[in-house]
C-alpha positions as a Python dict, from the first residue, in 0.01 Angstrom:
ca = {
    (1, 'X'): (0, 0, 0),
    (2, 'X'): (274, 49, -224),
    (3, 'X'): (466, -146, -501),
    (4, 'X'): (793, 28, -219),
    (5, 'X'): (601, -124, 31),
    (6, 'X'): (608, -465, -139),
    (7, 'X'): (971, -480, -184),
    (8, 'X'): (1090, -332, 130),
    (9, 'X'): (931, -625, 275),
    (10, 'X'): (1134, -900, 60),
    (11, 'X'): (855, -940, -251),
    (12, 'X'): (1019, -1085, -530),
    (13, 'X'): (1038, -804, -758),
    (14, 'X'): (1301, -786, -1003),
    (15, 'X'): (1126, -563, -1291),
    (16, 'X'): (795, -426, -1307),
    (17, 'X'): (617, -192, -1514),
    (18, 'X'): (296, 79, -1503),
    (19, 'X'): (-18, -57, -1678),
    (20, 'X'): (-268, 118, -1498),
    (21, 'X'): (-290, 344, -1173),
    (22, 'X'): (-239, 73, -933),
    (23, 'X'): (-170, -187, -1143),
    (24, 'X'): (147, -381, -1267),
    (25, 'X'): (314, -608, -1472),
    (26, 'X'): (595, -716, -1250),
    (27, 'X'): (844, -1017, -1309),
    (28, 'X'): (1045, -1178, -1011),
    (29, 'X'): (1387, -1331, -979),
    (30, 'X'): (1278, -1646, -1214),
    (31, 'X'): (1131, -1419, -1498),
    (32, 'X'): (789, -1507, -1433),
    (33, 'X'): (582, -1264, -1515),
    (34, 'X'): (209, -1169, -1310),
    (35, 'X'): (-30, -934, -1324),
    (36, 'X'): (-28, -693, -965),
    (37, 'X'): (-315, -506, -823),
    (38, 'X'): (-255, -309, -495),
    (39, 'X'): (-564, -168, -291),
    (40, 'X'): (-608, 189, -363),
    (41, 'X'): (-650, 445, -54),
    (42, 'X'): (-956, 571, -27),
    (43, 'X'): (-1021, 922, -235),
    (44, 'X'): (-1250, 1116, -11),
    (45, 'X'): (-1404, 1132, 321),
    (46, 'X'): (-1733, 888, 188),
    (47, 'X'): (-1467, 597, 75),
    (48, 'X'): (-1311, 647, 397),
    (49, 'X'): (-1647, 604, 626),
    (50, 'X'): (-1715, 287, 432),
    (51, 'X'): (-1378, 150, 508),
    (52, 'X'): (-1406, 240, 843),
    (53, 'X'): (-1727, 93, 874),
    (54, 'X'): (-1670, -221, 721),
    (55, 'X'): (-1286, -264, 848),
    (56, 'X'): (-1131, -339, 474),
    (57, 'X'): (-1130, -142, 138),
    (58, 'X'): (-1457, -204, -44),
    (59, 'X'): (-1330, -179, -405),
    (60, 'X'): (-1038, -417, -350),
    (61, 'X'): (-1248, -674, -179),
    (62, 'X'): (-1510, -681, -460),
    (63, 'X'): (-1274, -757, -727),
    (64, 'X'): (-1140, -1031, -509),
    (65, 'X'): (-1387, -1208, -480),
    (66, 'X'): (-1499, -1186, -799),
    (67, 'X'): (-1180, -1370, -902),
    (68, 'X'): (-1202, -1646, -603),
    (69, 'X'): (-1575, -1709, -736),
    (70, 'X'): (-1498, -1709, -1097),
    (71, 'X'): (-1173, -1916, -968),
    (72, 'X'): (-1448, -2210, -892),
    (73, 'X'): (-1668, -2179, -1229),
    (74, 'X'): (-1547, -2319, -1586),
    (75, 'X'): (-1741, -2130, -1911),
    (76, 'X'): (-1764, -2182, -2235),
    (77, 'X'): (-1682, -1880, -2430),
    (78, 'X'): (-1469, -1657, -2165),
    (79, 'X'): (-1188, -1699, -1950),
    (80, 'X'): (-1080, -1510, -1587),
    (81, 'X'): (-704, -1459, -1515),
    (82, 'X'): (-637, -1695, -1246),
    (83, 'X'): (-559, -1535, -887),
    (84, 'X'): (-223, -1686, -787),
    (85, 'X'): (-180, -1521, -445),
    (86, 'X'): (-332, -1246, -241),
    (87, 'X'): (-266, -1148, 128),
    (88, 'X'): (-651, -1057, 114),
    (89, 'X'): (-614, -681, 206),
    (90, 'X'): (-315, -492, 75),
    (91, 'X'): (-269, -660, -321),
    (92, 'X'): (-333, -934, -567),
    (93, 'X'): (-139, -1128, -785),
    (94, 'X'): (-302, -1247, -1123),
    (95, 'X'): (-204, -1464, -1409),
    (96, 'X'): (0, -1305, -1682),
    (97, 'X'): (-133, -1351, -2000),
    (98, 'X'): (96, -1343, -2295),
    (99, 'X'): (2, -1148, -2614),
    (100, 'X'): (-330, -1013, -2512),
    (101, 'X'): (-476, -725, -2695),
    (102, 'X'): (-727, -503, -2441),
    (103, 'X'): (-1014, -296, -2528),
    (104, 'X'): (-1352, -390, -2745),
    (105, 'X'): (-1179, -249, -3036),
    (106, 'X'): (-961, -512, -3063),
    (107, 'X'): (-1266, -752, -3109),
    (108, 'X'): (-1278, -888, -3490),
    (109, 'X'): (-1558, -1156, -3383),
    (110, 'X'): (-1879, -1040, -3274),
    (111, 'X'): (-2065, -1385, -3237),
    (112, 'X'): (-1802, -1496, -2960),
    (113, 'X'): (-1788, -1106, -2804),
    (114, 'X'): (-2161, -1134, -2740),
    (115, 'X'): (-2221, -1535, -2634),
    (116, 'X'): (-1955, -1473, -2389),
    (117, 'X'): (-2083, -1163, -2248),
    (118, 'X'): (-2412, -1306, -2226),
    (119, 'X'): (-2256, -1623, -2035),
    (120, 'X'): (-2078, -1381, -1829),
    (121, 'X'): (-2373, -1168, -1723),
    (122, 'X'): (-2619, -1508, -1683),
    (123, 'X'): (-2347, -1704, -1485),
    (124, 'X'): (-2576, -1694, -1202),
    (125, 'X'): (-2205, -1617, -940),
    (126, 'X'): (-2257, -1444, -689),
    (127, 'X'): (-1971, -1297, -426),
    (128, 'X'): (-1926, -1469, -66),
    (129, 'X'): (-1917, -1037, 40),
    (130, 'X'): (-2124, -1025, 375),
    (131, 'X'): (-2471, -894, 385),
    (132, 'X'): (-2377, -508, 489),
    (133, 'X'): (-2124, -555, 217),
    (134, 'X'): (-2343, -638, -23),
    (135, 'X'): (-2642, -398, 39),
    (136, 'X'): (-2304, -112, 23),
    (137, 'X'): (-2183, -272, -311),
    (138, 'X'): (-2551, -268, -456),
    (139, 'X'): (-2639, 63, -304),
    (140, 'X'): (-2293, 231, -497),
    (141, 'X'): (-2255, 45, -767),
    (142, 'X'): (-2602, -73, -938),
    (143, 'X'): (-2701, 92, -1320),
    (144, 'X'): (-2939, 295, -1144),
    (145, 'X'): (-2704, 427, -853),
    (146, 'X'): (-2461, 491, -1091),
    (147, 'X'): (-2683, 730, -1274),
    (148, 'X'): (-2794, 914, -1003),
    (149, 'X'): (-2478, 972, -865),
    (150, 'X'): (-2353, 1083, -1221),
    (151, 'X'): (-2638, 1385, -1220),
    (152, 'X'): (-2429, 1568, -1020),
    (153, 'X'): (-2196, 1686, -1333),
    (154, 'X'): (-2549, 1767, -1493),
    (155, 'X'): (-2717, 1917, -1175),
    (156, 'X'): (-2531, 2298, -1139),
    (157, 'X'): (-2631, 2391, -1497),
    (158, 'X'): (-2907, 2130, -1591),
    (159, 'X'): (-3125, 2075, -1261),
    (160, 'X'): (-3480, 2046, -1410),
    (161, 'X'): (-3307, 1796, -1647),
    (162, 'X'): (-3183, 1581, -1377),
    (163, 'X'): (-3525, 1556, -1220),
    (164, 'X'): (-3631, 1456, -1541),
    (165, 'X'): (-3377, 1159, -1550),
    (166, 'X'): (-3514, 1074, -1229),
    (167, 'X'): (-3840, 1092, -1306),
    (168, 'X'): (-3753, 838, -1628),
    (169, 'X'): (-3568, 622, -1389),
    (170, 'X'): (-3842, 559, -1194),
    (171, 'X'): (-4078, 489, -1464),
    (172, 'X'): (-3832, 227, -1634),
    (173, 'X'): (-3776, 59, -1261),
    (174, 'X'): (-4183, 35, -1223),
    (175, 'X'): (-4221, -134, -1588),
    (176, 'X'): (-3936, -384, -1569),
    (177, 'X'): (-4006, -675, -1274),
    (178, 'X'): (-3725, -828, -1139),
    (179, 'X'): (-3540, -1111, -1223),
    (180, 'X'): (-3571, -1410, -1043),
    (181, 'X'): (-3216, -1532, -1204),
    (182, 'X'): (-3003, -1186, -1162),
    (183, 'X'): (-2763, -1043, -1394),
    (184, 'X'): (-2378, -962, -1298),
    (185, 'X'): (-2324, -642, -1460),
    (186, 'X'): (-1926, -563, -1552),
    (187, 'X'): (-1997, -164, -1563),
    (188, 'X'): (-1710, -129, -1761),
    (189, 'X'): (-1635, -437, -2003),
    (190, 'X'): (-1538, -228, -2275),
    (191, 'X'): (-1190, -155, -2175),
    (192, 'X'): (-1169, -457, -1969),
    (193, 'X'): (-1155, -762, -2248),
    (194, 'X'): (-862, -934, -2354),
    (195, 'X'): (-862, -1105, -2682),
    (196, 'X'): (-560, -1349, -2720),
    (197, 'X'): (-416, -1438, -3100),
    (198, 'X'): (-574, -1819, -3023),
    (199, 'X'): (-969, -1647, -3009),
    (200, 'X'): (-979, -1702, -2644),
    (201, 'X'): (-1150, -1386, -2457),
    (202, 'X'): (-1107, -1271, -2115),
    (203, 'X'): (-1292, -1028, -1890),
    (204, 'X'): (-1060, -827, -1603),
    (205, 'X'): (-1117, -593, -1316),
    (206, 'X'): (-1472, -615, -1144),
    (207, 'X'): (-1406, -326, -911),
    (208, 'X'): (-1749, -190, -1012),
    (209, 'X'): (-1921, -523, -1131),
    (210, 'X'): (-2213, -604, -947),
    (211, 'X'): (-2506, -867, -972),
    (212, 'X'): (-2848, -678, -1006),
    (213, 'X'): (-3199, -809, -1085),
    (214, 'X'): (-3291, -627, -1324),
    (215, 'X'): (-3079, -465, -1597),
    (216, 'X'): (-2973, -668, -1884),
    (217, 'X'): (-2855, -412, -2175),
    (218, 'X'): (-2625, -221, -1965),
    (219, 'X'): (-2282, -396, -2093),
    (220, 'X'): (-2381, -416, -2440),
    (221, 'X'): (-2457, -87, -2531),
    (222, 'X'): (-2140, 59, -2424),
    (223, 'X'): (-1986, -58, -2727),
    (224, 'X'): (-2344, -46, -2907),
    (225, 'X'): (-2394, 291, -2922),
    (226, 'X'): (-2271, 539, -3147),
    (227, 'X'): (-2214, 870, -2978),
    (228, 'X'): (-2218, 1064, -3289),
    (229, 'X'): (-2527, 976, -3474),
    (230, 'X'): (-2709, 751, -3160),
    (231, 'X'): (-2807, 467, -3395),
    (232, 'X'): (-2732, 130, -3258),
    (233, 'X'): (-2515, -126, -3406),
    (234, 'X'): (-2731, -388, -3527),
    (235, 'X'): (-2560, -649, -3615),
    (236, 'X'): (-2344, -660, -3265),
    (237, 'X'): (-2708, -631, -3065),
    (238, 'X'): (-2850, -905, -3317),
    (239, 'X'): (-2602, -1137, -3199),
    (240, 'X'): (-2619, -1060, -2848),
    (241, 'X'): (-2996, -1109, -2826),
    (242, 'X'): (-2962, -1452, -3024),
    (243, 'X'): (-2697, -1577, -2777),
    (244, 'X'): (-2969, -1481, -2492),
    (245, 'X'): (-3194, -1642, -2688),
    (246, 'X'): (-3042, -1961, -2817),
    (247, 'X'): (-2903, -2057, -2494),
    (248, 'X'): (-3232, -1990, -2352),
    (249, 'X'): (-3054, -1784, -2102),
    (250, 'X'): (-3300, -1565, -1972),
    (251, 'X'): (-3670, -1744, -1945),
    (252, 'X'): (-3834, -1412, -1754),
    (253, 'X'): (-4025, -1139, -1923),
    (254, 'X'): (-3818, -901, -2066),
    (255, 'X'): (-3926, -524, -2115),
    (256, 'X'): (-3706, -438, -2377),
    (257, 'X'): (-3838, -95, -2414),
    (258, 'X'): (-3739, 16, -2100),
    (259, 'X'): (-3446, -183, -2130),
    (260, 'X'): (-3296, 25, -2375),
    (261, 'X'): (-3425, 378, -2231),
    (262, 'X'): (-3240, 253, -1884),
    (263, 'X'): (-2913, 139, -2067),
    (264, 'X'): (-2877, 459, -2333),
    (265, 'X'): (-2962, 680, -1979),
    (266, 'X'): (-2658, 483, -1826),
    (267, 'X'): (-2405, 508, -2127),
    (268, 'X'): (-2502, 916, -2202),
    (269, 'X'): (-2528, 1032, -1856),
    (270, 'X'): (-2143, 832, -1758),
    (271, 'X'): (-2033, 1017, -2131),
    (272, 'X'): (-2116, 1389, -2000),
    (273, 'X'): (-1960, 1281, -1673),
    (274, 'X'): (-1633, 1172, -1873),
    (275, 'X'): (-1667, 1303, -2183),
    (276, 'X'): (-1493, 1531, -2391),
    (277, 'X'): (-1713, 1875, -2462),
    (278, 'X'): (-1811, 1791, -2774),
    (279, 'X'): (-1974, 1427, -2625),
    (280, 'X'): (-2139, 1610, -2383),
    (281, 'X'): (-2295, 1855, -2548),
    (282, 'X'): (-2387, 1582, -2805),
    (283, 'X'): (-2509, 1384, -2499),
    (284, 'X'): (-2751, 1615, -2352),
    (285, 'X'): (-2862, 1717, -2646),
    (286, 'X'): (-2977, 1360, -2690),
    (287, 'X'): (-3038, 1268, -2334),
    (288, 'X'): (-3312, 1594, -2378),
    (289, 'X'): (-3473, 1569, -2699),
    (290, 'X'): (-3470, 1154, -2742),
    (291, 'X'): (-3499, 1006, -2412),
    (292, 'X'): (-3699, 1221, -2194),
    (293, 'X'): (-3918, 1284, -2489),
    (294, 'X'): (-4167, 1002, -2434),
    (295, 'X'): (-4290, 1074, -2803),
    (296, 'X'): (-3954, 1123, -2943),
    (297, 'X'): (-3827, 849, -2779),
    (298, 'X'): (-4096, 581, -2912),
    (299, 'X'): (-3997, 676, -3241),
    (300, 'X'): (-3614, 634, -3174),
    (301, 'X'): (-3706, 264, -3032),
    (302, 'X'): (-3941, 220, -3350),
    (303, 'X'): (-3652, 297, -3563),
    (304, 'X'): (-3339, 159, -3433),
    (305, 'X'): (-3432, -98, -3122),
    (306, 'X'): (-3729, -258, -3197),
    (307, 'X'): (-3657, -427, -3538),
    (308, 'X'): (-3380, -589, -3400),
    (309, 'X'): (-3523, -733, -3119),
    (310, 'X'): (-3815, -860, -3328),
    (311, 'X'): (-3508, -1027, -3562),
    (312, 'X'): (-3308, -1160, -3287),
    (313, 'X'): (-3588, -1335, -3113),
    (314, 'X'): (-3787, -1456, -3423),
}
């Protein structure tokens, strides 16, 4: 499908305009202006089984659901765009929302960054996907299955260090339980916030986002993390953990040490994937040294994760 396609068949396009790969601000004959998403063709011959197996494109169904379910819900410290229309395989149309700056950077207030984030990720919504479709969306999509299929950037020159990762995976999936409440992870909220001059926040595109039970951090330390010197920014984590806290969001037991080895894994392994050279080589260097270092890496918690834990949940 194709924004062609869409007018050739009478859409009410007068004006549009790139914002993203497949996505568009468009206006119609009455200047209203909405936000449209077309589904993407699949990219290789593995999207392409999936699509033929379930009879619609994964990623495009994902994300709309996520915006019928969220559609139903009303929150307290983040807005969705509302879905206007969809013809439930080919595109989308979304509300348009005026003045909206995107990106974390554009974040000035921490305290309403991280209550709404933790609303978000404790909202309890789950997809109406079918089962298969849900084991596939889990199966591709969850922290861990992200990582692993990552490792193959690393693999050619870094095997032994892959196995490594895996061998760290593991051990952080054995000490955390699961959730009996599970957490809807974004997997990538940090270009995917809108902050409007009024305050109001609002979280966009859940192509990836998926509702796992077990890994809590994984959002957060996107933003978090500084890929430069791989200290932590405390006060943004402080406030994250208090909103968790406060709002007595999450009642289970809580392994916070393997929280954070799972979620820096997640955010260094995606960076040599993406990265520029310099990131990567900074990444492995710490992915090496810090967190497959189970002696190295106790000290790195002692240092940077632990105190503010202990301060957030005092």
């Amino acid at each position: 499908m194709s924004l062609r396609d869409l007018e050739k068949n009478n859409f009410d396009i007068v004006q549009y305009k790139v914002l993203r790969d497949i996505t568009y601000l468009v206006q119609d004959s009455v200047n209203s202006k909405y936000i449209l998403k077309l589904s993407k063709c699949p990219e290789n011959i593995f999207q392409r089984l999936i699509e033929y197996i379930l009879k619609t494109n994964l990623k495009f169904k994902i994300e709309l659901e996520w915006y019928k379910s969220f559609a139903d819900a009303s929150f307290r410290f983040f807005g969705v765009p509302k879905l206007i229309y969809t013809d439930s395989t080919n595109f989308m149309l979304l509300e348009y929302l005026e003045e909206a700056d995107a990106g974390f950077h554009n974040i000035s207030n921490y305290q309403q960054y991280t209550a709404a984030l933790a609303e978000f990720q404790t909202s309890r919504i789950e997809t109406k996907l079918s089962l298969l479709e849900r084991i596939i969306t889990r199966s591709l999509y969850s922290p861990t299955s992200i990582i692993l299929r990552k490792l193959k950037t690393l693999s050619k020159q870094h095997f032994s260090l892959c196995l490594k990762i895996i061998a760290v995976i593991v051990m952080c999936n054995l000490k955390q339980e699961k959730f009996l409440n599970k957490i809807v992870v974004h997997n990538d909220v940090i270009d995917n916030v809108l902050t409007k001059a009024t305050g109001n926040l609002y979280f966009i595109d859940f192509a990836y986002t998926v509702v796992t039970p077990k890994w809590l951090l994984i959002d957060i330390i996107e933003p978090a993390l500084d890929l430069n010197t791989f200290s932590i920014d405390k006060q943004l984590l402080t406030f994250y953990l208090h909103s968790l806290n406060k709002e007595n969001l999450i009642s289970e037991h809580i392994d916070y040490y393997a929280q954070f080895r799972m979620a820096l894994l997640y955010r260094t392994v995606n960076s040599v994937h993406s990265g520029s050279t310099e990131v990567k080589s900074k990444c492995i260097s710490f992915i090496k040294n810090q967190l497959l270092n189970d002696t190295n890496y106790k000290k790195w918690y002692s240092r940077n994760a632990e105190p503010i834990v202990q301060n957030a949940l005092s």
